[in-house]
XYZ file of C-alpha atoms in Angstrom:
139
model
C 11.574 -16.497 6.705
C 13.487 -13.226 6.810
C 12.504 -10.251 4.702
C 15.670 -10.764 2.636
C 14.683 -14.370 1.939
C 11.136 -13.369 1.002
C 12.431 -10.701 -1.366
C 14.892 -13.151 -2.881
C 12.196 -15.772 -3.489
C 9.916 -13.156 -5.007
C 12.708 -12.031 -7.342
C 13.391 -15.667 -8.258
C 9.760 -16.236 -9.226
C 9.927 -13.176 -11.463
C 13.080 -14.520 -13.110
C 11.438 -17.895 -13.746
C 8.556 -16.136 -15.499
C 11.021 -14.057 -17.544
C 12.864 -17.236 -18.518
C 9.638 -18.905 -19.632
C 8.751 -15.887 -21.773
C 12.262 -15.902 -23.292
C 11.964 -19.602 -24.119
C 8.638 -19.012 -25.851
C 10.178 -16.188 -27.882
C 13.193 -18.375 -28.689
C 10.892 -21.114 -29.981
C 9.550 -18.742 -32.629
C 12.896 -17.115 -33.360
C 12.332 -13.814 -31.564
C 14.851 -14.325 -28.793
C 18.010 -16.161 -27.922
C 17.916 -19.163 -25.575
C 20.809 -17.555 -23.672
C 18.397 -15.036 -22.166
C 16.325 -17.870 -20.684
C 19.477 -19.541 -19.369
C 20.561 -16.347 -17.619
C 17.110 -15.858 -16.073
C 16.948 -19.440 -14.785
C 20.457 -19.146 -13.342
C 19.574 -15.927 -11.521
C 16.354 -17.542 -10.280
C 18.291 -20.523 -8.935
C 20.651 -18.254 -7.015
C 17.751 -16.252 -5.591
C 15.879 -19.402 -4.555
C 19.031 -20.679 -2.827
C 19.424 -17.393 -0.918
C 15.745 -17.590 0.027
C 16.197 -21.108 1.379
C 14.072 -22.744 -1.331
C 16.532 -25.508 -2.232
C 13.992 -27.597 -4.175
C 13.139 -24.637 -6.393
C 16.832 -23.860 -6.805
C 17.475 -27.447 -7.906
C 14.636 -27.255 -10.429
C 15.914 -23.947 -11.804
C 19.437 -25.344 -12.158
C 17.974 -28.333 -14.017
C 16.261 -25.930 -16.419
C 19.600 -24.136 -16.783
C 21.196 -27.449 -17.700
C 18.677 -28.119 -20.448
C 18.992 -24.589 -21.849
C 22.773 -24.783 -21.632
C 22.810 -28.025 -23.595
C 21.125 -26.178 -26.462
C 23.372 -23.123 -26.277
C 26.786 -24.134 -24.926
C 27.004 -27.906 -25.246
C 27.413 -30.890 -22.932
C 30.031 -29.563 -20.513
C 27.983 -26.499 -19.662
C 24.931 -28.692 -19.186
C 26.921 -31.035 -16.956
C 27.996 -28.132 -14.756
C 24.393 -27.077 -14.201
C 23.269 -30.677 -13.541
C 25.997 -30.850 -10.870
C 24.683 -27.621 -9.314
C 21.174 -29.047 -9.407
C 22.439 -32.120 -7.549
C 24.069 -29.968 -4.872
C 20.882 -27.982 -4.355
C 18.707 -31.114 -4.223
C 20.935 -33.100 -1.863
C 19.367 -31.902 1.385
C 15.708 -32.345 0.447
C 15.725 -35.180 -2.111
C 18.806 -37.438 -2.302
C 17.251 -39.510 -5.114
C 16.764 -36.399 -7.258
C 20.325 -35.340 -6.453
C 21.655 -38.739 -7.522
C 19.723 -38.566 -10.804
C 21.038 -35.073 -11.534
C 24.602 -36.122 -10.722
C 24.211 -39.195 -12.953
C 23.069 -36.965 -15.834
C 26.129 -34.742 -15.329
C 28.396 -37.807 -15.388
C 26.788 -39.068 -18.604
C 27.317 -35.714 -20.317
C 30.975 -35.623 -19.253
C 31.498 -39.136 -20.593
C 29.844 -38.168 -23.890
C 32.629 -35.650 -24.525
C 35.443 -37.811 -23.090
C 35.940 -35.722 -19.947
C 36.637 -38.734 -17.781
C 38.408 -36.662 -15.124
C 35.321 -34.581 -14.414
C 33.085 -37.655 -14.589
C 35.316 -39.441 -12.056
C 35.155 -36.479 -9.672
C 31.360 -36.403 -9.909
C 31.172 -40.180 -9.422
C 33.346 -39.932 -6.310
C 31.059 -37.223 -4.926
C 28.070 -39.427 -5.681
C 29.668 -42.364 -3.847
C 30.404 -40.163 -0.814
C 26.781 -38.998 -0.657
C 25.547 -42.582 -0.980
C 27.822 -43.715 1.857
C 26.590 -40.859 4.056
C 22.954 -41.748 3.286
C 23.580 -45.401 4.196
C 25.283 -44.433 7.457
C 22.376 -42.150 8.318
C 19.860 -44.905 7.580
C 21.771 -47.361 9.758
C 21.936 -44.881 12.630
C 18.197 -44.279 12.349
C 17.466 -48.022 12.471
C 19.584 -48.445 15.625
C 17.522 -45.885 17.521
């Protein structure tokens, strides 16, 4: 891991801790949930730069939950979609679940166009996974 990646991961861990503290303060009315959302989003970006895709996916999922409370379903759907993208390489099942959650949120607010785009992406990933599995079995 390069020094830039190590520094980025270290910064991300700090942001996750800051987000957790902000959420605790928000629970007792001392802080706004938006602060936690911003910290988790920054952490996700830093984890991605550091090559920690699983941690980035988890941070984007936390962003989605915080965004649901602060900005509504479409914002949450956007972060679930980002979580799916980050998870795709290391855990296709987690990526599919995150994408499904994003689709559900889009459908809840009648944004069928966005839901259809996400569903198409999900189908493409599923087809690629099946092709990869078939190629592995042939070897």
